[in-house]
Short mmCIF file of C-alpha atoms and ligand atoms in Angstrom, two decimals:
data_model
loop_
_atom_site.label_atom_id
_atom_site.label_comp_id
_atom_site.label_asym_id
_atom_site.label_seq_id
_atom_site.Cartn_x
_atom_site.Cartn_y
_atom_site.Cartn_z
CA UNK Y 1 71.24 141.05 142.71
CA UNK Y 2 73.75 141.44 139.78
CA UNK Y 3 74.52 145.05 139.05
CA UNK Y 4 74.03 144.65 135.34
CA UNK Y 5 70.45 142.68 136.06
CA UNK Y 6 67.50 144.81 135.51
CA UNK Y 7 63.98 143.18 136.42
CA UNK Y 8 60.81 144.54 135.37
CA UNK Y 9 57.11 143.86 134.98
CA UNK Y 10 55.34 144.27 131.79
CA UNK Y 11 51.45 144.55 131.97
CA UNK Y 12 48.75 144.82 129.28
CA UNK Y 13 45.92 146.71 128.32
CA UNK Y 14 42.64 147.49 127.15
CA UNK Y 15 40.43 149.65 124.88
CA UNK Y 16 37.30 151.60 126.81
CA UNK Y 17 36.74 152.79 123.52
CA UNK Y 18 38.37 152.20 119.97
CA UNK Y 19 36.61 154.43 117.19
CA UNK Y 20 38.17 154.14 113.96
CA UNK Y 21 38.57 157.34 112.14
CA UNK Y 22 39.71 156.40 108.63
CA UNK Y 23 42.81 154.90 106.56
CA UNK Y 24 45.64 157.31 106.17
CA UNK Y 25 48.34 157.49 103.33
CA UNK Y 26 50.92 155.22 105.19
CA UNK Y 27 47.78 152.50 105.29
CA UNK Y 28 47.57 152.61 109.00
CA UNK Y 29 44.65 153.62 110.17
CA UNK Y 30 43.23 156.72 112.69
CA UNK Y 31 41.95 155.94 115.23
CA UNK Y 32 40.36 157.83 118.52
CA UNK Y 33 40.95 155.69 121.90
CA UNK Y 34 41.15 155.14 125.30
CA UNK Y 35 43.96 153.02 126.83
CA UNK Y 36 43.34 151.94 130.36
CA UNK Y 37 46.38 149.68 131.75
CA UNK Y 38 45.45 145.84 132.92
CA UNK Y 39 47.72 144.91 136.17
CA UNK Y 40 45.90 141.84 136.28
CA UNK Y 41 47.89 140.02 134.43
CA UNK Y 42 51.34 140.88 133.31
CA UNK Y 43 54.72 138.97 132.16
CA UNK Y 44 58.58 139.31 134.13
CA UNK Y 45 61.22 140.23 132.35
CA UNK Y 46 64.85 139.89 133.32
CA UNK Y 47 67.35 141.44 131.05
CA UNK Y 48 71.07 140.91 131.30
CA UNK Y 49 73.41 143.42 130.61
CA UNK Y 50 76.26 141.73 128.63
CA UNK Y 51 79.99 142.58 127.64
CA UNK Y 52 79.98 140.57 124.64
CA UNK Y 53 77.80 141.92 121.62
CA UNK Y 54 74.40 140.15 120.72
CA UNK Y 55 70.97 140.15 121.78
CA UNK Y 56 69.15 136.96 122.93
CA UNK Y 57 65.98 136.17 124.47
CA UNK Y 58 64.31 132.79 126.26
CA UNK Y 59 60.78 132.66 126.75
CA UNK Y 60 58.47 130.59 128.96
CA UNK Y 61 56.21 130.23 126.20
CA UNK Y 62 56.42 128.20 122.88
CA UNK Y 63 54.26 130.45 120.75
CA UNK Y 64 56.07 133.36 120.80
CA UNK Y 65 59.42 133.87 118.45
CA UNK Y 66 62.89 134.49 120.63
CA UNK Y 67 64.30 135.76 117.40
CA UNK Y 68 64.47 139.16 115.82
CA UNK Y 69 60.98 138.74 115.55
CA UNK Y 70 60.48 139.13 119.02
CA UNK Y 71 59.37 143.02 119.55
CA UNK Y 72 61.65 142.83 122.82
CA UNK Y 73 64.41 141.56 120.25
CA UNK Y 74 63.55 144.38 118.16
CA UNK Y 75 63.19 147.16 120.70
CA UNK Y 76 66.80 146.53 121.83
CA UNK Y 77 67.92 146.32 118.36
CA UNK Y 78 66.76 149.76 117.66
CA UNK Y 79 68.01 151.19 120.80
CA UNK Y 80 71.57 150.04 119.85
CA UNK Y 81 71.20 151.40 116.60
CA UNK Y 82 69.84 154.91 117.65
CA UNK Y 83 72.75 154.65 120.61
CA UNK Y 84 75.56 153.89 118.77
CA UNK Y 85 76.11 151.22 121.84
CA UNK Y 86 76.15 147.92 119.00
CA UNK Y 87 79.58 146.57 120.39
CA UNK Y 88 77.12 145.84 123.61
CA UNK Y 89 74.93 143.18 124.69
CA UNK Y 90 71.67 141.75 125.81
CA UNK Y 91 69.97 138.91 127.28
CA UNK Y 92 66.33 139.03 128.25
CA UNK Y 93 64.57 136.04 129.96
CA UNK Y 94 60.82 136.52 129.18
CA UNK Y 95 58.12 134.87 131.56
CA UNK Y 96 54.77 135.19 129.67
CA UNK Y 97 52.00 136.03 131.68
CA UNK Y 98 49.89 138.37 129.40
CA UNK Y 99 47.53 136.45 126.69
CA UNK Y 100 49.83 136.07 123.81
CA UNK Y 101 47.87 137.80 120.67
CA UNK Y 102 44.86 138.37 122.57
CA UNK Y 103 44.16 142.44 121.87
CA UNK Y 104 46.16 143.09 125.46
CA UNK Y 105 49.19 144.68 123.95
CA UNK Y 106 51.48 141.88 125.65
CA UNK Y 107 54.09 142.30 122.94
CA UNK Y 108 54.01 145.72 122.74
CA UNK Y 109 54.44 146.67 126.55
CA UNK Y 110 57.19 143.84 126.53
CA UNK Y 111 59.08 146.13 123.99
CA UNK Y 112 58.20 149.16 125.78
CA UNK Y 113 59.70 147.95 129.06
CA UNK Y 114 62.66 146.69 126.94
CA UNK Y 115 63.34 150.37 125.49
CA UNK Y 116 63.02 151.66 129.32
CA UNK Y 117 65.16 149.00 130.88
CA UNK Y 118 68.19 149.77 128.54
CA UNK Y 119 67.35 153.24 129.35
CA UNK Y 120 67.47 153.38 132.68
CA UNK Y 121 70.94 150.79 132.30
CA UNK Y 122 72.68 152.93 129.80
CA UNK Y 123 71.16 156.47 129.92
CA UNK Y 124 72.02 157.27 126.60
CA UNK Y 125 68.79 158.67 124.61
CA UNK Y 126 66.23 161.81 125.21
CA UNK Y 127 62.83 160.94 125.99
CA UNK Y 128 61.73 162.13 122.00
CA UNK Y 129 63.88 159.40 120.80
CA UNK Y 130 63.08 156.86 122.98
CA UNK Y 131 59.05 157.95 122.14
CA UNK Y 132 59.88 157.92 118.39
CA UNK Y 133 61.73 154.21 118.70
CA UNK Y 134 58.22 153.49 120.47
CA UNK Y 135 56.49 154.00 117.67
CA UNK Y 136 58.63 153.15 115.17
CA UNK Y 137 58.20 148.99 116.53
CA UNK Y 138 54.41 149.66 116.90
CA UNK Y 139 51.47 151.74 117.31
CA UNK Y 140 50.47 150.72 121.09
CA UNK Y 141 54.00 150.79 122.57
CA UNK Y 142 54.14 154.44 123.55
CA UNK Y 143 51.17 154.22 126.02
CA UNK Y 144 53.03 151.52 127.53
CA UNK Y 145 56.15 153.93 128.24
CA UNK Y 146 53.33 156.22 129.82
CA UNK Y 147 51.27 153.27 131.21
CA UNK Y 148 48.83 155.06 132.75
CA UNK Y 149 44.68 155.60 131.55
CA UNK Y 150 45.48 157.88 128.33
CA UNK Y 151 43.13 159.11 125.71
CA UNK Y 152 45.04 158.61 122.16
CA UNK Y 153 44.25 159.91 118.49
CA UNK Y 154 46.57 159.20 115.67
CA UNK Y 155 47.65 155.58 115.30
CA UNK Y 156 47.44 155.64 119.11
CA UNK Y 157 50.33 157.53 119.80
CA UNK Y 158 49.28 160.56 120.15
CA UNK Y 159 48.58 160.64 123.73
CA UNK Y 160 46.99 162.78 126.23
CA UNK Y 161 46.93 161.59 130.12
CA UNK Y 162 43.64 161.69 131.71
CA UNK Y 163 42.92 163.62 134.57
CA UNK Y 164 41.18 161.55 136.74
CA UNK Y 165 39.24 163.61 139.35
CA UNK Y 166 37.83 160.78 141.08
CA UNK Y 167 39.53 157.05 141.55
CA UNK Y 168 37.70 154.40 141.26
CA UNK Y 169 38.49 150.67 140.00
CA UNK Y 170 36.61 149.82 137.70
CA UNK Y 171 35.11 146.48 137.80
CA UNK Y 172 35.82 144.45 134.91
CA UNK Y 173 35.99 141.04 133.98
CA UNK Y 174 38.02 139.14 131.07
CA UNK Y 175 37.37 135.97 129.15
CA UNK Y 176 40.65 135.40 126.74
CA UNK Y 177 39.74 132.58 124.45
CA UNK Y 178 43.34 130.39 123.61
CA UNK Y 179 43.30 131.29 119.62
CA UNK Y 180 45.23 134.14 118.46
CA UNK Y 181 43.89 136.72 116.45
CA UNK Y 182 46.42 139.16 114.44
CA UNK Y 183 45.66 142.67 115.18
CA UNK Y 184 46.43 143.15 110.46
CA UNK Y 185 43.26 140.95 110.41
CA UNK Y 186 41.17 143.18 112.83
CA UNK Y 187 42.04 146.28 111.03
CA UNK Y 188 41.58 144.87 107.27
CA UNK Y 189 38.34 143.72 108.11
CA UNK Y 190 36.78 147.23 109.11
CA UNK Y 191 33.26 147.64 107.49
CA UNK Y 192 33.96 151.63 107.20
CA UNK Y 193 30.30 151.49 106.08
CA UNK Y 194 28.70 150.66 109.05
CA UNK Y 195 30.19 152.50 111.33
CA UNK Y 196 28.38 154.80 114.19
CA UNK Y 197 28.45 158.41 114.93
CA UNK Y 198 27.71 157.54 118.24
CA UNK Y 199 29.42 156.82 121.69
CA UNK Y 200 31.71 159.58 121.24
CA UNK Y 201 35.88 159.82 122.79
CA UNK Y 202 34.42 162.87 125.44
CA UNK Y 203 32.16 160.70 126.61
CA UNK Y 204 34.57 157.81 127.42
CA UNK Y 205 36.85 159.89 128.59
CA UNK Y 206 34.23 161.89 131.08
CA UNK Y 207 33.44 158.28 132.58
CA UNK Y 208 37.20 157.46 133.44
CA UNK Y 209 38.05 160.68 134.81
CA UNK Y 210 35.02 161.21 136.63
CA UNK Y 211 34.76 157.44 137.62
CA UNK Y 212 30.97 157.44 136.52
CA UNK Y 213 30.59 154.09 135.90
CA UNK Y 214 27.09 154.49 133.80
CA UNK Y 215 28.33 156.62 131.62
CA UNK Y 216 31.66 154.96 130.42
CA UNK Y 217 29.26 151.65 130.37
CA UNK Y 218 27.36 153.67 127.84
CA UNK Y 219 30.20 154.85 126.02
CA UNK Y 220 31.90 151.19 125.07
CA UNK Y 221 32.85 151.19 121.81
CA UNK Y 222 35.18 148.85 119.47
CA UNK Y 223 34.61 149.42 116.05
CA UNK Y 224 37.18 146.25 115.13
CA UNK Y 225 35.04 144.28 116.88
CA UNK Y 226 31.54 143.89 114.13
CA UNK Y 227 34.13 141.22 112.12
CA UNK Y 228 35.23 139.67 115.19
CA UNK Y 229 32.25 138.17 116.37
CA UNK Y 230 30.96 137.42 112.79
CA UNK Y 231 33.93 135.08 112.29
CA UNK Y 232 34.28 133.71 115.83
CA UNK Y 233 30.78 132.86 117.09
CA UNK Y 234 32.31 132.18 120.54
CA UNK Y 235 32.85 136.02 121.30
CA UNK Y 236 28.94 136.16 120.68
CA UNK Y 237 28.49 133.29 123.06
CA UNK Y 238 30.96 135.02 125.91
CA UNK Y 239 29.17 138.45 124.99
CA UNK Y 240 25.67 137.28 126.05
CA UNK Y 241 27.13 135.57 129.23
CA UNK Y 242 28.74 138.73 130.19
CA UNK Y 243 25.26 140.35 129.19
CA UNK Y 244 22.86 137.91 131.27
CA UNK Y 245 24.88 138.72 134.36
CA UNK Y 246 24.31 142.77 133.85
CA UNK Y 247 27.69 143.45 132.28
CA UNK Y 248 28.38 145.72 129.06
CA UNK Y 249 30.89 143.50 126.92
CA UNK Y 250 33.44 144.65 124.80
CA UNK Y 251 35.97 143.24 122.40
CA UNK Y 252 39.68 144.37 123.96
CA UNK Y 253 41.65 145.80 120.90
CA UNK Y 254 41.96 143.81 118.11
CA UNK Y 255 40.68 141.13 120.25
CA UNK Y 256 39.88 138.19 120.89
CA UNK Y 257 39.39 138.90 124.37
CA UNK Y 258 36.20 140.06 125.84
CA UNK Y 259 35.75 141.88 128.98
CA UNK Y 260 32.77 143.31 130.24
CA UNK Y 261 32.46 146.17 133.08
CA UNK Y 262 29.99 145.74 135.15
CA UNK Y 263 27.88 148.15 137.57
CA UNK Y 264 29.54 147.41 141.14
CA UNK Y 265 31.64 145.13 142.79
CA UNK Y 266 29.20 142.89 143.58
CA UNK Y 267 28.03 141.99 140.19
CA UNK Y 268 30.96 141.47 138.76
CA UNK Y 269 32.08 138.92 141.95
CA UNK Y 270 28.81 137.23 141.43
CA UNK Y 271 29.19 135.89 137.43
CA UNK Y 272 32.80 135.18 138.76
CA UNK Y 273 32.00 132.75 141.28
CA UNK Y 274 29.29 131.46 139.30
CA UNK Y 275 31.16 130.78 135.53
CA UNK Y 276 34.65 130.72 137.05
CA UNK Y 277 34.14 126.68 136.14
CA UNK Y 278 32.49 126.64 132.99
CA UNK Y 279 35.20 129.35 131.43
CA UNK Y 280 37.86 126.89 132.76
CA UNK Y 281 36.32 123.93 131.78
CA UNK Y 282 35.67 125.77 127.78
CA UNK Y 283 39.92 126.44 128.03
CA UNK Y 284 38.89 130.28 128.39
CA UNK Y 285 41.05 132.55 130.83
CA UNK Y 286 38.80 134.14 133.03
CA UNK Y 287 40.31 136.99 135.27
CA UNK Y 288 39.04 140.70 137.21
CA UNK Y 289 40.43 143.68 135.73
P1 ATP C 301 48.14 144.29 120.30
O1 ATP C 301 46.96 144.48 121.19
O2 ATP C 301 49.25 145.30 120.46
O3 ATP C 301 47.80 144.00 118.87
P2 ATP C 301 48.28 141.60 121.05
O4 ATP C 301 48.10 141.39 122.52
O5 ATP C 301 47.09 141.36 120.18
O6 ATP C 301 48.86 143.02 120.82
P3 ATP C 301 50.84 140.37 121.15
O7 ATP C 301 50.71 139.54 122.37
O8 ATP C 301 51.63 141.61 121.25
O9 ATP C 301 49.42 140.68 120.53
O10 ATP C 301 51.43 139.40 120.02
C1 ATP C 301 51.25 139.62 118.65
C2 ATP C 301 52.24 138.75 117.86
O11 ATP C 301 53.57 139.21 118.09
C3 ATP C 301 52.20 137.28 118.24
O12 ATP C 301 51.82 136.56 117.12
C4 ATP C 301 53.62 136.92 118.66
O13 ATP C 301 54.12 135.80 117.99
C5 ATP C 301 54.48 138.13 118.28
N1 ATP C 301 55.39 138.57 119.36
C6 ATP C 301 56.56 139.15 119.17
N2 ATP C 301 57.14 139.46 120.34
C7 ATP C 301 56.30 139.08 121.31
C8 ATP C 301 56.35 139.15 122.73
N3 ATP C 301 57.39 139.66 123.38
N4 ATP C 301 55.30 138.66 123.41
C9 ATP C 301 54.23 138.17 122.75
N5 ATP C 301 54.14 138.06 121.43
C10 ATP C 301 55.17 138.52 120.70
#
């Protein structure tokens, strides 16, 4: 392989638990979370280190911008900027694999593993400043520097690693419908008076990093996800599936996937086997976590 070829792998993500907190001044909003990273599915990326100065991108998939809209475009935009490096170049050849605006953070780990990619090829920023370009392209794209199961509090970047005591994998399924949903919707469609006092972050966080399985399935929570199944009746239909087979369904993120974790191993291979067809046959990506 070319020396000035970097390949990487860019997977997504989920929220265990997604408890919104309030709106702050800057009109995000605070949240309390749990990240846990999705290997399942993932996209390559290929970036080309260039002599001549410019950034482009190609991208397997039609839906998603390969202009400065592109958070990968805009990720090695910054990183030029905040390196002084903009007589250099980039080309980044994007396979997607992730669900494109699905609540899986495809775009945002894409940009994360951009920012560590020129990193690692041009060593010329401290970890803060990579961290703070992180943010600075979008809330979710510092867990994906970490990419490993973090609790988070701020606009999700305030992150604490979990200290997982006993390993287990989880068993999860995922049903990503094809339509996207735009994570602005999710968040300006909060009904902040109807929200729960109840599962709590220490609970969620007990269940990962004690792998208790009961508890975490008790300690779900989305609070985006009220307005998501009011305006797409499908996540209702793909929630009581998920529920008729024993599993506790969730909206990921800002949605519109669904996964569900389910009690063992063995439940979660039987609705597989069983609704692998019908999910196909409805368009619906179906896929363990
Ligand atoms: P999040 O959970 O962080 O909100 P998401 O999975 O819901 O992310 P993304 O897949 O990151 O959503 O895509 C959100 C939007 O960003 C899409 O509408 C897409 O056009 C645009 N986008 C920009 N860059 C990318 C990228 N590299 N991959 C996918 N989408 C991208």
């Amino acid at each position: 392989m070319n020396e000035n070829m970097i390949i990487k792998k860019a997977y997504a993500k989920t929220n265990l638990f997604l408890r919104t907190v309030g709106k702050r001044p800057d009109s995000f909003t605070e949240i309390e979370t749990v990240f846990l990273p999705v290997t399942a599915v993932r996209d390559s990326l290929a970036f080309s280190f260039e002599k001549s100065p410019g950034i482009s991108i190609r991208c397997t998939d039609d839906s998603v911008p390969c202009d400065n809209r592109n958070l990968c475009w805009k990720a090695a935009e910054k990183y030029y900027e905040k390196a002084c490096l903009k007589n250099k170049g980039i080309s980044i050849d994007l396979e997607k694999g992730n669900p494109v605006a699905a609540g899986m953070g495809g775009g945002s780990s894409d940009a994360a593993v951009t920012l560590l990619a020129m990193q690692e090829y041009y060593q010329c920023l401290p970890e803060e400043e990579l961290f703070s370009l992180a943010l600075s392209i979008g809330s979710d794209v510092p867990f994906f520097l970490k990419n490993t199961p973090c609790s988070a509090t701020g606009r999700g970047e305030k992150l604490t690693p979990l200290s997982i005591k006993k390993t287990i994998h989880f068993p999860l399924l995922f049903a990503a419908p094809g339509f996207p949903v735009s994570a602005k919707w999710a968040y300006s469609h909060i009904n902040w008076t109807s929200l729960e006092e109840a599962p709590v972050l220490s609970d969620a966080v007990k269940g990962v990093e004690e792998g208790d399985i009961l508890l975490l399935k008790n300690s779900l929570r989305n609070d985006l996800q009220k307005a998501l199944l009011k305006k797409f009746p499908l996540l209702e239909m793909i929630f009581s599936r998920f529920r008729s087979y024993g599993g506790t369904p969730l909206v990921s993120g800002s949605g519109p996937t669904v996964f569900a974790l389910f009690e063992d191993e063995k439940a979660r291979e039987k609705m597989f086997e069983k609704e692998k067809e019908y999910f196909s046959s409805a368009n619906i990506r179906f896929f363990k976590g």
